[in-house]
CSV table of C-alpha atoms in Angstrom, one decimal:
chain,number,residue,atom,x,y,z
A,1,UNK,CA,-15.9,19.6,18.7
A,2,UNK,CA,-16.4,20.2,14.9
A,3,UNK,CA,-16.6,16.9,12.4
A,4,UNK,CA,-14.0,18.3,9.8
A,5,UNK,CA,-11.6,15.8,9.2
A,6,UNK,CA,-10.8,12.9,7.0
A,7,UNK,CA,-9.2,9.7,8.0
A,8,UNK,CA,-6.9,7.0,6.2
A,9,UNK,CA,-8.5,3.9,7.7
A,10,UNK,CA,-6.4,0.6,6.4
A,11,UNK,CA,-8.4,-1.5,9.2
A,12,UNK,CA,-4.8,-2.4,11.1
A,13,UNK,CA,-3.8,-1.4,15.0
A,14,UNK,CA,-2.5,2.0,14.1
A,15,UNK,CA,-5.5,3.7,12.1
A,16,UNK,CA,-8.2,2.4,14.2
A,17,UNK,CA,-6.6,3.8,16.8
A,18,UNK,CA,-6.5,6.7,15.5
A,19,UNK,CA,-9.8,6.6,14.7
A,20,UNK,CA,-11.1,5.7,18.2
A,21,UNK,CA,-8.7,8.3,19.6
A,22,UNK,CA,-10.0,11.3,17.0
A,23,UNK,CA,-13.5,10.1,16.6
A,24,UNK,CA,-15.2,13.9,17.8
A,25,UNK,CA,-13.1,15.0,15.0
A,26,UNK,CA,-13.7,12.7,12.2
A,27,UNK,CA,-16.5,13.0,9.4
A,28,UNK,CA,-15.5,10.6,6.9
A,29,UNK,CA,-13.2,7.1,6.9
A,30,UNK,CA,-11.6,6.6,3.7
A,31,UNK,CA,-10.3,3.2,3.1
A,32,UNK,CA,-8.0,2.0,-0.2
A,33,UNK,CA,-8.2,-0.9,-2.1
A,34,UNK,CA,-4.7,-1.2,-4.1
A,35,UNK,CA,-5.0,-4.7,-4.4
A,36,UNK,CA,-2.9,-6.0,-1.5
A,37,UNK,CA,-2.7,-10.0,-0.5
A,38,UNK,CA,-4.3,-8.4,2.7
A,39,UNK,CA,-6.6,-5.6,1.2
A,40,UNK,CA,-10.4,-7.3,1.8
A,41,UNK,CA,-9.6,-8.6,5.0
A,42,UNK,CA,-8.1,-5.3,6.5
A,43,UNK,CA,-11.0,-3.5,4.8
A,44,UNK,CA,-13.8,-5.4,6.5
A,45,UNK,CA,-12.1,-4.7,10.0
A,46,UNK,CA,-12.1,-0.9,8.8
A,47,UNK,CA,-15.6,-1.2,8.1
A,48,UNK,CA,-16.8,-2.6,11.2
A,49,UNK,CA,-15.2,0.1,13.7
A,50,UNK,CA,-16.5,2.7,11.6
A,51,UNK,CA,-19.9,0.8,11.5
A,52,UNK,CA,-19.3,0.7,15.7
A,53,UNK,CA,-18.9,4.4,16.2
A,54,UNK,CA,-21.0,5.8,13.8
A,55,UNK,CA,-18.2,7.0,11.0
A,56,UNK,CA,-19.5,7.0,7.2
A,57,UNK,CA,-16.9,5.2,5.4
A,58,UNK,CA,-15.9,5.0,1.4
A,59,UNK,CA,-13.3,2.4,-0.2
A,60,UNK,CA,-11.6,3.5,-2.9
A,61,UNK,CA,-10.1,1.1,-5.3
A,62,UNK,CA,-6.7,1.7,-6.9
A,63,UNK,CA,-6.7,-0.5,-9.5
A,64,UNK,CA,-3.3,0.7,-11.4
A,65,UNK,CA,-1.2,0.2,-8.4
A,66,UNK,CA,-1.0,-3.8,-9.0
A,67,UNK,CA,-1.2,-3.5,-12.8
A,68,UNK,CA,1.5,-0.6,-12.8
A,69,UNK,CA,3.3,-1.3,-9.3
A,70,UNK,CA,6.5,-2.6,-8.4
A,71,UNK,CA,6.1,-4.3,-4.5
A,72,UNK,CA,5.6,-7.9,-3.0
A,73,UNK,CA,3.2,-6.8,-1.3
A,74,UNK,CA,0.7,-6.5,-5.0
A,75,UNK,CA,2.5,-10.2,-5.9
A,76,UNK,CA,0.9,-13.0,-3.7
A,77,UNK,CA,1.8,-14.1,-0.4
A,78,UNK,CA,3.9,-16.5,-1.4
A,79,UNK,CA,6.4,-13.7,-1.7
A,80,UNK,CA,5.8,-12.0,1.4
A,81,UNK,CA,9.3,-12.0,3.3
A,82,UNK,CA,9.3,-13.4,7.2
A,83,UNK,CA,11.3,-11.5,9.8
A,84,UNK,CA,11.9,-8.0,11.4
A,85,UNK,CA,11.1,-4.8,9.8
A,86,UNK,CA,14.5,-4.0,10.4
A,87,UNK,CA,15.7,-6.6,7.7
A,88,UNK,CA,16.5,-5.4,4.2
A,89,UNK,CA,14.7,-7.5,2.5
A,90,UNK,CA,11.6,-6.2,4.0
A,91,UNK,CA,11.8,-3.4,1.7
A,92,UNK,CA,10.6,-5.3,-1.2
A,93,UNK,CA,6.7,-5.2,0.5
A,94,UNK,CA,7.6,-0.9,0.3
A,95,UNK,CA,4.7,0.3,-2.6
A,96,UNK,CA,6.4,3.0,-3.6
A,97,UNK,CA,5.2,6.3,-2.3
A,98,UNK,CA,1.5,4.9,-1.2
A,99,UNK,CA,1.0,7.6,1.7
A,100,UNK,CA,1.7,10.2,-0.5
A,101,UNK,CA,-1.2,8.9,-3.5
A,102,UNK,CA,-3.4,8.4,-0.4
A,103,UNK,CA,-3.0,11.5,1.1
A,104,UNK,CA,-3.7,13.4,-2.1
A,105,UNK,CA,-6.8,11.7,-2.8
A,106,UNK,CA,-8.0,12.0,0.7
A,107,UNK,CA,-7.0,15.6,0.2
A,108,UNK,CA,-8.9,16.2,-3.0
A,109,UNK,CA,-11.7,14.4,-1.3
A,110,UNK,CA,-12.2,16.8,2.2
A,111,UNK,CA,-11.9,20.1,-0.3
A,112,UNK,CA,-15.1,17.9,-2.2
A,113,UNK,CA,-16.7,18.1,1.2
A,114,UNK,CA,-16.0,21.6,3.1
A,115,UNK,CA,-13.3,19.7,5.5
A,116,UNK,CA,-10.1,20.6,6.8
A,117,UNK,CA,-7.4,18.2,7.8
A,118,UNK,CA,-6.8,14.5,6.4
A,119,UNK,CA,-5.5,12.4,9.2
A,120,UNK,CA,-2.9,9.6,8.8
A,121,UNK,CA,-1.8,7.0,11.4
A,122,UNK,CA,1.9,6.8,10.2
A,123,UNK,CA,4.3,6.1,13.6
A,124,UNK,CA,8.2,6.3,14.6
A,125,UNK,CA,8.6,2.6,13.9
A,126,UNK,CA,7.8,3.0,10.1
A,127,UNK,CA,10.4,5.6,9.8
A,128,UNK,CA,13.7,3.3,9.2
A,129,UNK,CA,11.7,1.5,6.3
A,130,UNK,CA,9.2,4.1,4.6
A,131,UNK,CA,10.3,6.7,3.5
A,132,UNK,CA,6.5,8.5,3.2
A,133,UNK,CA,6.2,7.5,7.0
A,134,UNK,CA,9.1,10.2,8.2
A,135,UNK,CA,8.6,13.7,9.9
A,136,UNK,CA,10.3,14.9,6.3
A,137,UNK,CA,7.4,14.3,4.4
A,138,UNK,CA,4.6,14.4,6.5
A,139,UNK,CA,5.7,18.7,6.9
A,140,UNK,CA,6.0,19.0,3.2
A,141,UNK,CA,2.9,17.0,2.2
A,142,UNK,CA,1.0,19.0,4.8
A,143,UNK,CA,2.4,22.4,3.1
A,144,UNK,CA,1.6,21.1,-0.8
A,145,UNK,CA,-2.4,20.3,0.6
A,146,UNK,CA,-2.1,23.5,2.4
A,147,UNK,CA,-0.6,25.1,-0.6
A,148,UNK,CA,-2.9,23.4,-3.4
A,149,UNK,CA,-6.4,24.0,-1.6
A,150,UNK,CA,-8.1,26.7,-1.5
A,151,UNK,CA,-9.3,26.0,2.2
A,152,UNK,CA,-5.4,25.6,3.3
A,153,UNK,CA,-5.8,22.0,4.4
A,154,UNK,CA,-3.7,20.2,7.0
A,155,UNK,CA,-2.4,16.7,7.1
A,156,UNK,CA,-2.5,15.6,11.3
A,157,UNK,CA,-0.2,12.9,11.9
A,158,UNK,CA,-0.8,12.5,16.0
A,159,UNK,CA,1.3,9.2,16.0
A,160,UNK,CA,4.5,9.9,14.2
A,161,UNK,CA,6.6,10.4,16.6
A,162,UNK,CA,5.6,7.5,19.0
A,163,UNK,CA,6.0,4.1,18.7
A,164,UNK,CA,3.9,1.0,17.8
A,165,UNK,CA,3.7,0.1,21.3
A,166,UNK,CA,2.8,3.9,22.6
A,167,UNK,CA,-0.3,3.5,20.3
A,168,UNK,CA,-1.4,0.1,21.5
A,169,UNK,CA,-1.0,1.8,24.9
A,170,UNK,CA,-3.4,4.6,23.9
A,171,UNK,CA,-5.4,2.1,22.6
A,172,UNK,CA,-6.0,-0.4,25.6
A,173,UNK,CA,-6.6,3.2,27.7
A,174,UNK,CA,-9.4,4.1,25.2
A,175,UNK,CA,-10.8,0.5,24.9
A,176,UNK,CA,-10.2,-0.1,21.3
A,177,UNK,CA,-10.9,-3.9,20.3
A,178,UNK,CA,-7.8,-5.1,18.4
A,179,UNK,CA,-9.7,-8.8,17.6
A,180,UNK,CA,-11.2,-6.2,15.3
A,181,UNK,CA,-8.1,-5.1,13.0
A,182,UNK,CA,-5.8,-7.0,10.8
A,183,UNK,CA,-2.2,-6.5,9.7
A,184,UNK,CA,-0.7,-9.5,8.4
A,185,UNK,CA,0.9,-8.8,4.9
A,186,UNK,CA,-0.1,-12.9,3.8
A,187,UNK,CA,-3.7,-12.0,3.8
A,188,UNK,CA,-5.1,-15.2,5.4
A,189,UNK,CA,-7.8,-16.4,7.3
A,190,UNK,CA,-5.5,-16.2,10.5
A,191,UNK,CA,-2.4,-13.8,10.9
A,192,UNK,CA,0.7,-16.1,10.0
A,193,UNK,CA,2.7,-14.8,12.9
A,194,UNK,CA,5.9,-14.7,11.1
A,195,UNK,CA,5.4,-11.7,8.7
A,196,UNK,CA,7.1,-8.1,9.9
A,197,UNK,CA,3.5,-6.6,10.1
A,198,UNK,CA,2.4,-9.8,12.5
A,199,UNK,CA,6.2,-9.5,14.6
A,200,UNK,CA,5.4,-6.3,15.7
A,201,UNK,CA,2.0,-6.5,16.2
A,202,UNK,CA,2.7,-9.0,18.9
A,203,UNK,CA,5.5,-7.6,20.5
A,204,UNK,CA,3.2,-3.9,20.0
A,205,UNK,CA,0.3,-5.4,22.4
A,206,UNK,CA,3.2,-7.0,24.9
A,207,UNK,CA,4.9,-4.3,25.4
A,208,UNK,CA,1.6,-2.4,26.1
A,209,UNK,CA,-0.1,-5.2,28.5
A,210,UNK,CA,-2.6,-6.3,26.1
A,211,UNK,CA,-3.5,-9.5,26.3
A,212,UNK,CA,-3.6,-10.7,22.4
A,213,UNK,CA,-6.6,-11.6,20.7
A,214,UNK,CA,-5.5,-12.3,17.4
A,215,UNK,CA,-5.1,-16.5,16.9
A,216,UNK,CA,-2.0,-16.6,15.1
A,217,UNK,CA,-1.4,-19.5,12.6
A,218,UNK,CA,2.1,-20.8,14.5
A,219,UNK,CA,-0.3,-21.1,17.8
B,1,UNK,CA,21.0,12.4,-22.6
B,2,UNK,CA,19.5,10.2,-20.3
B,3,UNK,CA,15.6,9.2,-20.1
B,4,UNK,CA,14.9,9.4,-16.8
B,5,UNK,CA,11.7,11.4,-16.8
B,6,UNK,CA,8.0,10.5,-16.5
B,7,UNK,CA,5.6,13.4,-18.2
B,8,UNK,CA,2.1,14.0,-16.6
B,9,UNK,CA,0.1,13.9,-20.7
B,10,UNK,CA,-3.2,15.8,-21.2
B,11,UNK,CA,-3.1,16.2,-24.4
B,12,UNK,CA,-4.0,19.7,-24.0
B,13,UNK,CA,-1.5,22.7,-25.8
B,14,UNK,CA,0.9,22.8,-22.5
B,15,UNK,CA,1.7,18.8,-22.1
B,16,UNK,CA,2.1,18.2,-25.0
B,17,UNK,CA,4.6,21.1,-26.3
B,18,UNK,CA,6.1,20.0,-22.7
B,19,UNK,CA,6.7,16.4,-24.6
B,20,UNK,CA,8.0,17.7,-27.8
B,21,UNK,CA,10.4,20.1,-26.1
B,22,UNK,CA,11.5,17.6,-23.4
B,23,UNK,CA,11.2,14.2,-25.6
B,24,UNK,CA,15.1,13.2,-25.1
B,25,UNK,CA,14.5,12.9,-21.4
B,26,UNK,CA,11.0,11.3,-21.2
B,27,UNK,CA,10.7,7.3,-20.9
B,28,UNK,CA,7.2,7.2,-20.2
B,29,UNK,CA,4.2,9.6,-20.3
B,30,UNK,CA,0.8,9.1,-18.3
B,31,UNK,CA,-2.5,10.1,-18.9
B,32,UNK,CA,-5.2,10.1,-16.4
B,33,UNK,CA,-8.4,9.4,-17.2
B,34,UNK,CA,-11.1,11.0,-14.2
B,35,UNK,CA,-14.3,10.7,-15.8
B,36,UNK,CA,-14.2,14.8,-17.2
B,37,UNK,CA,-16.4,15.7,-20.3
B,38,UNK,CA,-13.3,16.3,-22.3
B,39,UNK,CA,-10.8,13.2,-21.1
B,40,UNK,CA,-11.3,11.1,-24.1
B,41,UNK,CA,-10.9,13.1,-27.0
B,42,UNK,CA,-7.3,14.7,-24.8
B,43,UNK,CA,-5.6,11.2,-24.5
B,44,UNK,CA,-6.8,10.0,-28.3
B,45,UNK,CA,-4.4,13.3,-28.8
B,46,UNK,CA,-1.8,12.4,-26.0
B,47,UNK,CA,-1.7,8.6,-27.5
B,48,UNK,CA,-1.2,10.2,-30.8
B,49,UNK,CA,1.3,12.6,-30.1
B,50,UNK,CA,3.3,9.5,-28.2
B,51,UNK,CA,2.9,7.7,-31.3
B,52,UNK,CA,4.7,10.6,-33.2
B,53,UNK,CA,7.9,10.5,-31.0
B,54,UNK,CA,8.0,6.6,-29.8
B,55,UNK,CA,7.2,7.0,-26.6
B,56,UNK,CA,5.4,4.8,-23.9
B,57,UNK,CA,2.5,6.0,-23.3
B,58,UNK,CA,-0.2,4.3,-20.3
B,59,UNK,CA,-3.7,5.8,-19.2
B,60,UNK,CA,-4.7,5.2,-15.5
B,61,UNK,CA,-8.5,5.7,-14.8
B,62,UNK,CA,-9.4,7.8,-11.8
B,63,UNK,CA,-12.9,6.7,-11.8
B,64,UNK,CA,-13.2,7.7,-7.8
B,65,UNK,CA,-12.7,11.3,-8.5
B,66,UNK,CA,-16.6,11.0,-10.9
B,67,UNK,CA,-17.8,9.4,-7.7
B,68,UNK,CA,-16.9,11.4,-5.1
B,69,UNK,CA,-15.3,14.7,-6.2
B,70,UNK,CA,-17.1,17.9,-7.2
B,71,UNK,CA,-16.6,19.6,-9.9
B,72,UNK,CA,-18.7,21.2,-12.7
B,73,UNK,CA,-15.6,19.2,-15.0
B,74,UNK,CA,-17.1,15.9,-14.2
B,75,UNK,CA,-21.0,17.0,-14.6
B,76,UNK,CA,-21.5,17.0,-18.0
B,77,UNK,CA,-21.2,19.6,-20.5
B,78,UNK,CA,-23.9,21.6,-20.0
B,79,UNK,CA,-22.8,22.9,-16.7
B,80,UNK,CA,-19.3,24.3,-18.1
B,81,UNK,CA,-19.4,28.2,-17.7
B,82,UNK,CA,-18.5,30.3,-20.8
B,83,UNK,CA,-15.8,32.9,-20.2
B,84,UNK,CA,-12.2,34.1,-19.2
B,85,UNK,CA,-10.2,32.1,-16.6
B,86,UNK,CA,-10.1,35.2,-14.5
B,87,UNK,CA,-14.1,34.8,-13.6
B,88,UNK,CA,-15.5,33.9,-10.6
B,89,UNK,CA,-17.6,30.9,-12.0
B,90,UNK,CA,-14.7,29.0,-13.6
B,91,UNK,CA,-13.2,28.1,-10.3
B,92,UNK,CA,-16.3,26.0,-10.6
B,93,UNK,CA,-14.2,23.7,-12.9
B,94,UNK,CA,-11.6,23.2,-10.9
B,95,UNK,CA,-11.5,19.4,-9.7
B,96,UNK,CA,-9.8,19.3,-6.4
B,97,UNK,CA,-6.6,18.6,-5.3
B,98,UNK,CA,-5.9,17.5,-8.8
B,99,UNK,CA,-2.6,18.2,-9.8
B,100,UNK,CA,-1.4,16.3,-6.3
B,101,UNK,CA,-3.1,13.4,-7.1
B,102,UNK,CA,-1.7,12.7,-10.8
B,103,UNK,CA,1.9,13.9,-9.4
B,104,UNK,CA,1.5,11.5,-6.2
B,105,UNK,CA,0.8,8.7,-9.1
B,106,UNK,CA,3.7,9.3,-11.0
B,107,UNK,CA,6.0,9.7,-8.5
B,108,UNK,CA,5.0,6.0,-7.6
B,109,UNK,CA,5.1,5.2,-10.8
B,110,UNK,CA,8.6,6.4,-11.2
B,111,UNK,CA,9.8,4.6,-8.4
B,112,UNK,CA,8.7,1.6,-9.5
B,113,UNK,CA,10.0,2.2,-13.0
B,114,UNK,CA,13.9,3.4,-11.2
B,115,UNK,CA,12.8,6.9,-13.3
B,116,UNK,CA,14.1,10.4,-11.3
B,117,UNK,CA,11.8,12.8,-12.3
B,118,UNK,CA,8.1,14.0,-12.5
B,119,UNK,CA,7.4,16.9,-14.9
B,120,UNK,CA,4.0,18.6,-15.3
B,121,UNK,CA,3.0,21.6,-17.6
B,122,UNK,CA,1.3,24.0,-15.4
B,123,UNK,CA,2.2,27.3,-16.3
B,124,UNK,CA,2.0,31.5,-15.3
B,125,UNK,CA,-1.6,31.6,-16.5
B,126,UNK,CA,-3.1,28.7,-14.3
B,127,UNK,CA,-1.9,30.8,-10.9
B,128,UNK,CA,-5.0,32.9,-10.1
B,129,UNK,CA,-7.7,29.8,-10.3
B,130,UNK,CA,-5.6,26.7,-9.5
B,131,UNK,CA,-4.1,26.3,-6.4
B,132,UNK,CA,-2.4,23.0,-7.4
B,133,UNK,CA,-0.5,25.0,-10.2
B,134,UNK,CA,1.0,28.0,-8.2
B,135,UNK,CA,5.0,28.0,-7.3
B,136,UNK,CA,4.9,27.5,-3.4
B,137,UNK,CA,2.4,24.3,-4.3
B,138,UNK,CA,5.6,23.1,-7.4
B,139,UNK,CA,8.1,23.5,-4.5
B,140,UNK,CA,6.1,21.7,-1.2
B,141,UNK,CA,5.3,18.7,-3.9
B,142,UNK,CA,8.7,18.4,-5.5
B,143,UNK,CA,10.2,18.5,-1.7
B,144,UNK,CA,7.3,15.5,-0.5
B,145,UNK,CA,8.3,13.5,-3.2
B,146,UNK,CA,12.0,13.6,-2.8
B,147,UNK,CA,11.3,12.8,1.0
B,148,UNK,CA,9.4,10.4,0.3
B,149,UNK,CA,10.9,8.4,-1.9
B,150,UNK,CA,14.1,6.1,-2.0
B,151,UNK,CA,15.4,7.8,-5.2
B,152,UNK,CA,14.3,11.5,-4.4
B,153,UNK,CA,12.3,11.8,-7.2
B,154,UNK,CA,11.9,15.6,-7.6
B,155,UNK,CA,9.2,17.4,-9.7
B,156,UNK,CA,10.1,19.6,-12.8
B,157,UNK,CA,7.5,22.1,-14.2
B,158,UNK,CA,9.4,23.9,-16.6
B,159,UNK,CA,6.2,26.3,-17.6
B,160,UNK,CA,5.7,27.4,-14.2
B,161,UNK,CA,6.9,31.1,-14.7
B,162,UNK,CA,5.7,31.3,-18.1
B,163,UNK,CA,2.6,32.3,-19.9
B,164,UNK,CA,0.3,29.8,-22.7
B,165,UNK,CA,1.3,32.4,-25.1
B,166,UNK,CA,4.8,31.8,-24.2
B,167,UNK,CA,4.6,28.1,-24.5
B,168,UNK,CA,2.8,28.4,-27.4
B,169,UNK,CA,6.1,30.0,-28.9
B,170,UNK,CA,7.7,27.4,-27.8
B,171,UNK,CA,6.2,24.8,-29.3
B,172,UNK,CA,6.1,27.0,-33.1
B,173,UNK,CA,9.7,27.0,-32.8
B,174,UNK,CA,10.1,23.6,-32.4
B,175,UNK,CA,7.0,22.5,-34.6
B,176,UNK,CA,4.3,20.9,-32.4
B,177,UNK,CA,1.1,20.6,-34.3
B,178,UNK,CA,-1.6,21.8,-32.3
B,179,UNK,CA,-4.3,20.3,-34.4
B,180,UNK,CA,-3.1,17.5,-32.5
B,181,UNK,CA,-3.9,19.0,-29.4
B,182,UNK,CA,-7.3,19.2,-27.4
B,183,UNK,CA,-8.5,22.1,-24.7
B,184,UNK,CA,-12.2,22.3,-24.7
B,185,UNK,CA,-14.1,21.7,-21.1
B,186,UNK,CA,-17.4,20.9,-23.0
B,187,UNK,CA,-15.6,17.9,-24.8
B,188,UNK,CA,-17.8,17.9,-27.9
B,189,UNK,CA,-16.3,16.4,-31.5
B,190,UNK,CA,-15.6,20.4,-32.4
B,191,UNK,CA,-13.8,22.6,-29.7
B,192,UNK,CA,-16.8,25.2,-28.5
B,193,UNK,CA,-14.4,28.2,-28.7
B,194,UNK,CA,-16.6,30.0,-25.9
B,195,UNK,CA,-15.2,28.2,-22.5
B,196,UNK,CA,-12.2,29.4,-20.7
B,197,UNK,CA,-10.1,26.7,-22.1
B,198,UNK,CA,-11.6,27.3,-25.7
B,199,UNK,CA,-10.8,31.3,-24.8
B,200,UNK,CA,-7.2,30.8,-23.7
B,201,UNK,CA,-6.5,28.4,-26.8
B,202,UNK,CA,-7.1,31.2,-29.3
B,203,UNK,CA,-5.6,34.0,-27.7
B,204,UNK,CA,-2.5,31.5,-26.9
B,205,UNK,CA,-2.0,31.0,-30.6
B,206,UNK,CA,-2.4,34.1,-31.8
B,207,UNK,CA,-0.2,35.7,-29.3
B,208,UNK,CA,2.4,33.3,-31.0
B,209,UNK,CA,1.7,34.4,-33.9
B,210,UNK,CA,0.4,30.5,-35.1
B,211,UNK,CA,-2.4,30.2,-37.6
B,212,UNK,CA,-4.8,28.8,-35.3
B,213,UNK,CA,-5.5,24.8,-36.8
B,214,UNK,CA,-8.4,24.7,-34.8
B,215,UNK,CA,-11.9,24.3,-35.8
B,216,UNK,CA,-14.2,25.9,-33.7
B,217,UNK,CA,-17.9,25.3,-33.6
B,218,UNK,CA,-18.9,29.2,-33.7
B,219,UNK,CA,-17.2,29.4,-36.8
């Protein structure tokens, strides 16, 4: 199988996944830096499963994005809301159209290198809150790349029309070692438990059979 | 009329006759610094031209793009070719992917800034080298932004179907100064007046009939 893609790698359940699941397929991990409460930590995670399967692997700061950027999410954890991604007020952790800006530079970054298609990990459960998660604009960011390349290249989102807990299913079938990603939106040591990202990475691995290995701070 | 409107700023002949002619819609205009041989001496113009009209004006570095894209642009001047836009060799300029980048940027931007619209100043002439500047590439962007975004934010290139020369008309009729304007890829204090950039400028102006302010370094 040819090495000509590009993957968004935050270091969370869904992208590493998708890495482990695509790895034949994948040349380079791109990783971005915007200066999130939970940036370094999700980084180092992304770093270590490429470092695992033998994946080169670039971070990419975007500095602007806190200095420029309205979201929570850039403000300190203090801010981060608790509850359901379902709840309104979770939509104040939204930065606003950060799959597109990644997707572009990841774009500009496989025409640099001779490759293809850019990968992205986005999923059905993302779809109520994001709106750069949805089928939409996955099909019309795929035709501007394909459109604004010379090489005609192809955004492959495999997971967005399955849930959180289909990945994690794909992901205990393939082995992937979820003690090695991190999602909560606080950023600390230990996942809080409480934040939306933490909420459904719990009920994700339950519904899948997983027993969890993240130590949650509420434990 | 309301300003709703963030303007992608070069400082080049095109975005900046774009700001003159559009200034009673624009609340912000963004420059974007990637580390090319000409960048600075474009946004002392773009900064200047801001000044004029009392607009905002920010610059957002791109520093990645020196790092990992390629481009004869971001390699020093000795490396731009001399020549027409229709040659082989210029596509050697071309940094990849750019145009989705900035517009991915400012579309968060506006978002974050409750702004509707995104405009850019490709134009007619760009079509045959740029991929990122061709209609079908306008229309797949404009369509992933307004998908992906809470507000729709949709993309306006108002040059798209016109030629330099055209805009260039434009701007005589509404009084832009162009010696307040900068095109040359080699970037040096004077314009060169021998790369494609330097080429277009001149033909651009006299086409419009505009006594060319320029100084060029062959003169």
């Amino acid at each position: 199988m040819e090495k000509d893609s590009i993957i968004i790698l935050s270091g969370g359940m869904d992208s590493v996944t998708l890495l482990h699941y695509k790895k034949d397929k994948i040349a380079l991990a791109v990783s971005f830096d915007y200066g999130s409460n939970h940036n370094a930590r999700e980084i180092e995670c992304a770093r270590r499963q490429c470092e695992l399967l033998g994946i080169d692997h670039i971070v990419i700061p975007l500095d602007f994005m806190g200095k420029y950027f309205k979201s929570s999410l850039l403000e300190g954890a203090d801010l981060i809301p608790t509850g359901r991604y379902d709840d309104e007020n979770i939509k104040s952790t939204v930065v606003p159209f950060r799959n597109g800006i990644m997707l572009a530079v990841a774009c500009g970054l496989a025409e640099s290198r001779g490759l293809k298609h850019v990968m992205m990990a986005n999923h059905g459960g993302d779809h109520a809150i994001y709106p750069d998660c949805r089928p939409e604009f996955v099909e019309a960011m795929s035709r501007a790349m394909q459109c604004g390349t010379y090489e005609g290249i192809t955004l492959e989102a495999a997971f967005t029309n399955i849930t959180k807990s289909d990945i994690a299913r794909i992901g205990k079938e393939i082995g992937v070692d979820y003690a090695m990603t991190y999602s909560c939106y606080k950023g600390g040591e230990r996942h809080c438990g409480k934040c939306a990202t933490c909420v459904e990475r719990k009920e994700a691995m339950a519904e899948a059979g997983i027993d969890d290995p993240t130590i949650y701070e509420e434990d």
